[in-house]
PDB file of C-alpha atoms in Angstrom:
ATOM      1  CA  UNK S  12    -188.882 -33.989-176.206  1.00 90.00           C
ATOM      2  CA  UNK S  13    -192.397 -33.640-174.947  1.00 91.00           C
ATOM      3  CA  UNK S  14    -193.999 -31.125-172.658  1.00 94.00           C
ATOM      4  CA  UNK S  15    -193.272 -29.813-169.425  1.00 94.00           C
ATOM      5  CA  UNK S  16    -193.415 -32.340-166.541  1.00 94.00           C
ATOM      6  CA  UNK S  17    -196.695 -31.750-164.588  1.00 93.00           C
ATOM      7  CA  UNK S  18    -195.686 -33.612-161.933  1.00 94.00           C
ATOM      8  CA  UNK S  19    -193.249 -30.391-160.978  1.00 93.00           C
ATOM      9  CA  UNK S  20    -196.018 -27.965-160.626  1.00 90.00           C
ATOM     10  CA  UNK S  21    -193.802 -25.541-159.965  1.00 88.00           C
ATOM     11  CA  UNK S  22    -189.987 -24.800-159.933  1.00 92.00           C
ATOM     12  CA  UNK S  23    -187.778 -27.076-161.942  1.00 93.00           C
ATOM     13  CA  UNK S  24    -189.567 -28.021-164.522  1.00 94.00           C
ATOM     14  CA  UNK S  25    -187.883 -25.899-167.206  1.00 93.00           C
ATOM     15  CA  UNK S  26    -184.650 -27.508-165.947  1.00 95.00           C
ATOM     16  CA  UNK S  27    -186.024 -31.017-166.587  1.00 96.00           C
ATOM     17  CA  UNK S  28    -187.367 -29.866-169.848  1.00 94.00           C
ATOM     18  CA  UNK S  29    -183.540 -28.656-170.801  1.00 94.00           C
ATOM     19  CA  UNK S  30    -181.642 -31.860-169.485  1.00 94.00           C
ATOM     20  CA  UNK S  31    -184.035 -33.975-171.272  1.00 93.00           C
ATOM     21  CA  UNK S  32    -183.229 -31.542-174.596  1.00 94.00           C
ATOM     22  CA  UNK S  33    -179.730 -32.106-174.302  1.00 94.00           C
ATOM     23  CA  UNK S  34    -180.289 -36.139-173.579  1.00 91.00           C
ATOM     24  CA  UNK S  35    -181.885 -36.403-177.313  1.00 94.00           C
ATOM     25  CA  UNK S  36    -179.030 -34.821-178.740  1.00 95.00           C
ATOM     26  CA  UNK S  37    -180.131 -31.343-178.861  1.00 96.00           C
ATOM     27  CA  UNK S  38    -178.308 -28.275-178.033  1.00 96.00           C
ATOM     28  CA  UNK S  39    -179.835 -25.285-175.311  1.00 96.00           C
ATOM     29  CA  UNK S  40    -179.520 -21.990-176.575  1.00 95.00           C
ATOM     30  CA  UNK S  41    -179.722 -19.003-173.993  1.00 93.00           C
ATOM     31  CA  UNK S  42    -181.215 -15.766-175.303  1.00 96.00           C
ATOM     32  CA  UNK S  43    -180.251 -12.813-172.739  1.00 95.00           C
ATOM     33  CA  UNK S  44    -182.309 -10.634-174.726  1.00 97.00           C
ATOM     34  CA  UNK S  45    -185.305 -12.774-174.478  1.00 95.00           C
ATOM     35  CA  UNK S  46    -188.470 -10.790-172.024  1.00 93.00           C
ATOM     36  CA  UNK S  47    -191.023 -13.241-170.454  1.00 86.00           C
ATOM     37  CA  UNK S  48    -193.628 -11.860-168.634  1.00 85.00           C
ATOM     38  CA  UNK S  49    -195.551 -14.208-166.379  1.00 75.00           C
ATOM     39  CA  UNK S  50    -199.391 -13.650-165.643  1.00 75.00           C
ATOM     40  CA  UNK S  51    -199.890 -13.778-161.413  1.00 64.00           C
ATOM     41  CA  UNK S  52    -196.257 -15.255-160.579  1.00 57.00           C
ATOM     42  CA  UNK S  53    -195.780 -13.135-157.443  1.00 57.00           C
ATOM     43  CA  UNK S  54    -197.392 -16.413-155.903  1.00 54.00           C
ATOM     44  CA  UNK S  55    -193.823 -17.848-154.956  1.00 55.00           C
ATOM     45  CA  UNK S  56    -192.587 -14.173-154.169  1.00 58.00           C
ATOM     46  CA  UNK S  57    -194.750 -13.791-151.404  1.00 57.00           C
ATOM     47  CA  UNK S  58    -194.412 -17.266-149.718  1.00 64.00           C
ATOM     48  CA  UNK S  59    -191.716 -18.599-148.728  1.00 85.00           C
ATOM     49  CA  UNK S  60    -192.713 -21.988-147.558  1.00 89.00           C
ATOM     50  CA  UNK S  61    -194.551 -22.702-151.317  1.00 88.00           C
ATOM     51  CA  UNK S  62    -191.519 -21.464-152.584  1.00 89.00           C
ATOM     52  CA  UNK S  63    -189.057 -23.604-150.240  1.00 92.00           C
ATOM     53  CA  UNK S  64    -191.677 -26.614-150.409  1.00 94.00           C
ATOM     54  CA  UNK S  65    -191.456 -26.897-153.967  1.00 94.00           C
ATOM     55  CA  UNK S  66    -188.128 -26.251-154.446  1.00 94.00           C
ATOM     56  CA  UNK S  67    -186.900 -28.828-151.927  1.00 95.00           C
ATOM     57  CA  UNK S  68    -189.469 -31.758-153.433  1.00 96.00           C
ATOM     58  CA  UNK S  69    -189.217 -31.408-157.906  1.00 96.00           C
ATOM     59  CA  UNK S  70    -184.908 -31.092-156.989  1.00 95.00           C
ATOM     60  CA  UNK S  71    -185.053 -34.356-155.313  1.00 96.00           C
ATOM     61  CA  UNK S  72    -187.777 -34.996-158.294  1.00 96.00           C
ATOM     62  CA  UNK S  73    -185.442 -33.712-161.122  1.00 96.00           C
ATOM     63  CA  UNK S  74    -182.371 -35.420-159.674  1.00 94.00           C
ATOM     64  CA  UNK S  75    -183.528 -38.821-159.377  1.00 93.00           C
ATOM     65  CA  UNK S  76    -185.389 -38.512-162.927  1.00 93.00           C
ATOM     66  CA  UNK S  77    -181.867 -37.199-164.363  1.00 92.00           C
ATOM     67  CA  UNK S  78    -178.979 -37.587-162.756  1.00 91.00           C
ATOM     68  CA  UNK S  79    -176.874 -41.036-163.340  1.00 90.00           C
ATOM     69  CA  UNK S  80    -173.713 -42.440-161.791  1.00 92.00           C
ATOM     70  CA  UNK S  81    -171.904 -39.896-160.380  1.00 93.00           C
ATOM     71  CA  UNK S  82    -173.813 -36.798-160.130  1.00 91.00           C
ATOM     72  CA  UNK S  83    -176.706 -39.202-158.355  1.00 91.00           C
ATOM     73  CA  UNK S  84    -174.274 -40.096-155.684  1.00 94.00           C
ATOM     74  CA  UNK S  85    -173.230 -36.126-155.354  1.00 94.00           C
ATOM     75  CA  UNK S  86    -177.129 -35.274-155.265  1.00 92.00           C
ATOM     76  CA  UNK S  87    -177.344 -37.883-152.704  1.00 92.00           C
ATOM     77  CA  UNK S  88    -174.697 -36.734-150.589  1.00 95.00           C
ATOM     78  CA  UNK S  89    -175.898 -33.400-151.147  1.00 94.00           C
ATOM     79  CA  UNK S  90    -179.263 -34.234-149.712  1.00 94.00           C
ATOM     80  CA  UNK S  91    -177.943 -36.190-146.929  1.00 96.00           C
ATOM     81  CA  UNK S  92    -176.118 -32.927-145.827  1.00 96.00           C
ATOM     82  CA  UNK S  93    -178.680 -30.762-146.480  1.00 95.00           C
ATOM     83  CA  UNK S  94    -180.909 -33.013-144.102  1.00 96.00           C
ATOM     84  CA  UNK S  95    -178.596 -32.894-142.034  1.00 97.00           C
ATOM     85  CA  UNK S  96    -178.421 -29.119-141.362  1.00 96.00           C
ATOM     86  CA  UNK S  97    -182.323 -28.594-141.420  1.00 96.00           C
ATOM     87  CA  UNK S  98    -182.449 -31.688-138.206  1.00 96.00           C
ATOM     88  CA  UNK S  99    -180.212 -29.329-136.291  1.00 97.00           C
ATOM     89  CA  UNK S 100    -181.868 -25.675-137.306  1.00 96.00           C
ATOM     90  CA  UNK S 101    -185.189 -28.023-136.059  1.00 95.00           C
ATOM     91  CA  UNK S 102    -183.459 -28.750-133.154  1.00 95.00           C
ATOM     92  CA  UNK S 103    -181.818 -25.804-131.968  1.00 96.00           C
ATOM     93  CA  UNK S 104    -182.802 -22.901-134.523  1.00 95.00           C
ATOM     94  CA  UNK S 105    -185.116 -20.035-133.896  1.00 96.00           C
ATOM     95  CA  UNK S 106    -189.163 -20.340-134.478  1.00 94.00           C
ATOM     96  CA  UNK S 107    -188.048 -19.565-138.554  1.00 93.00           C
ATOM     97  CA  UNK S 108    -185.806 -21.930-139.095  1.00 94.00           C
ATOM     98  CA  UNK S 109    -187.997 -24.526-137.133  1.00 94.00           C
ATOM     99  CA  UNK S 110    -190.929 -23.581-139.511  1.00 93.00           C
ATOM    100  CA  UNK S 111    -188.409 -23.869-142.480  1.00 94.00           C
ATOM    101  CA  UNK S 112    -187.248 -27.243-141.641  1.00 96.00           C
ATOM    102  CA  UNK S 113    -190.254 -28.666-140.627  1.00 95.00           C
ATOM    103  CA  UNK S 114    -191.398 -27.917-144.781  1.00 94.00           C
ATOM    104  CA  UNK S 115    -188.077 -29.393-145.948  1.00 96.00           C
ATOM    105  CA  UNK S 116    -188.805 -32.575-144.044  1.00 96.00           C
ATOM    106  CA  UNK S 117    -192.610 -32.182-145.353  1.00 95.00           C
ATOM    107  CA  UNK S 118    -191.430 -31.980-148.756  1.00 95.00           C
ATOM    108  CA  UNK S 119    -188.510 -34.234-148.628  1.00 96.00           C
ATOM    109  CA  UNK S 120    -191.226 -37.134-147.303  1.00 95.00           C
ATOM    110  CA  UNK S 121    -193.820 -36.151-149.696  1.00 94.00           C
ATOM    111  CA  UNK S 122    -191.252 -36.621-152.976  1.00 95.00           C
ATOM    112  CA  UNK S 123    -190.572 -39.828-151.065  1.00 95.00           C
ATOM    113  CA  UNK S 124    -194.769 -41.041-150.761  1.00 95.00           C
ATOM    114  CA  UNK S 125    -194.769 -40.069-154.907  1.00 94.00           C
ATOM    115  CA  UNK S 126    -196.548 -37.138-154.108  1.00 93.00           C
ATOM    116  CA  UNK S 127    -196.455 -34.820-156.960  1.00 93.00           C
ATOM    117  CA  UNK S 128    -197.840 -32.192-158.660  1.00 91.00           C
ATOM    118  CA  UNK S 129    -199.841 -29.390-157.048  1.00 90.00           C
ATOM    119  CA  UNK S 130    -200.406 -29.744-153.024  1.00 85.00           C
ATOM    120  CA  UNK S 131    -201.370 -27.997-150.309  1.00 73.00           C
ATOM    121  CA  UNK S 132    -198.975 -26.574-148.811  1.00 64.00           C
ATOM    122  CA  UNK S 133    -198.164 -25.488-145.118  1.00 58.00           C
ATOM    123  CA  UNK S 134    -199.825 -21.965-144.352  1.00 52.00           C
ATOM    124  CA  UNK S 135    -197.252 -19.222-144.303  1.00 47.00           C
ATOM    125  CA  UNK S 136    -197.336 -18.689-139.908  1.00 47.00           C
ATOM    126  CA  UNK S 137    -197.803 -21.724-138.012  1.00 43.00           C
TER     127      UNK S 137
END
C-alpha cells in the first residue's frame, strides 16, 4: 500500500495509511497491547494552533483523497457546518476563539491553494 502520505505532515496520516489498507483488500488489526513511544512528540501537546492547523487541513486532505459518494457529501456538509460555527466564534467569540477560527479559515484556505506538507504555522499568541 505504500508509505505514509507526506503531504499530511502531521495528524491523519496513519488514518489514510489504514483506509487505503482496507481499499486493497486488506484487513486492520488493532493491538491494545501494542506501546509506541514517540521521540519529541510533545510538539502538538504544547500548541494548540499546530495542533488545530493541521488537524483542520490533512481531514479536509484525507476526506477528499478517500471518501466517495455518500460519506463525501456528509464530509462536505460537515465542513460547511463546521465553517459555519468558526464565522460566528470570529464574529462574536472571545480573543480565543477569534485566534482559533482565524487558523481554521487559514488552514481550510491553505488545503484549498494545495498547500501541503510541513508549513509555518501561526505563532501560538497573536
Amino acid at each position: 500500500i505504500g508509505l505514509l502520505d507526506e503531504n499530511f505532515f502531521l495528524l491523519h496520516e496513519d488514518a489514510d495509511w489504514c483506509l487505503r489498507n482496507l481499499g486493497r483488500g486488506y484487513e486492520n488489526i488493532v493491538v491494545p497491547e501494542a506501546v509506541v513511544y514517540h521521540k519529541g512528540s510533545k510538539t502538538s501537546r504544547d500548541f494548540s494552533e499546530l495542533t488545530h492547523y493541521y488537524s483542520v487541513r490533512n481531514f479536509l486532505y484525507l476526506s477528499h483523497k478517500n471518501a466517495r459518494g455518500v460519506n463525501r457529501v456528509a464530509a462536505g456538509c460537515g465542513f460547511f457546518l463546521l465553517s459555519i460555527k468558526n464565522l460566528l466564534k470570529f464574529m462574536f467569540g472571545n480573543r480565543e476563539e477569534h485566534r482559533m477560527a482565524r487558523v481554521f479559515f487559514d488552514a481550510s484556505f491553505d488545503y484549498l491553494r494545495g498547500t501541503m506538507g510541513k508549513v509555518r504555522v501561526p505563532t501560538q499568541k497573536r
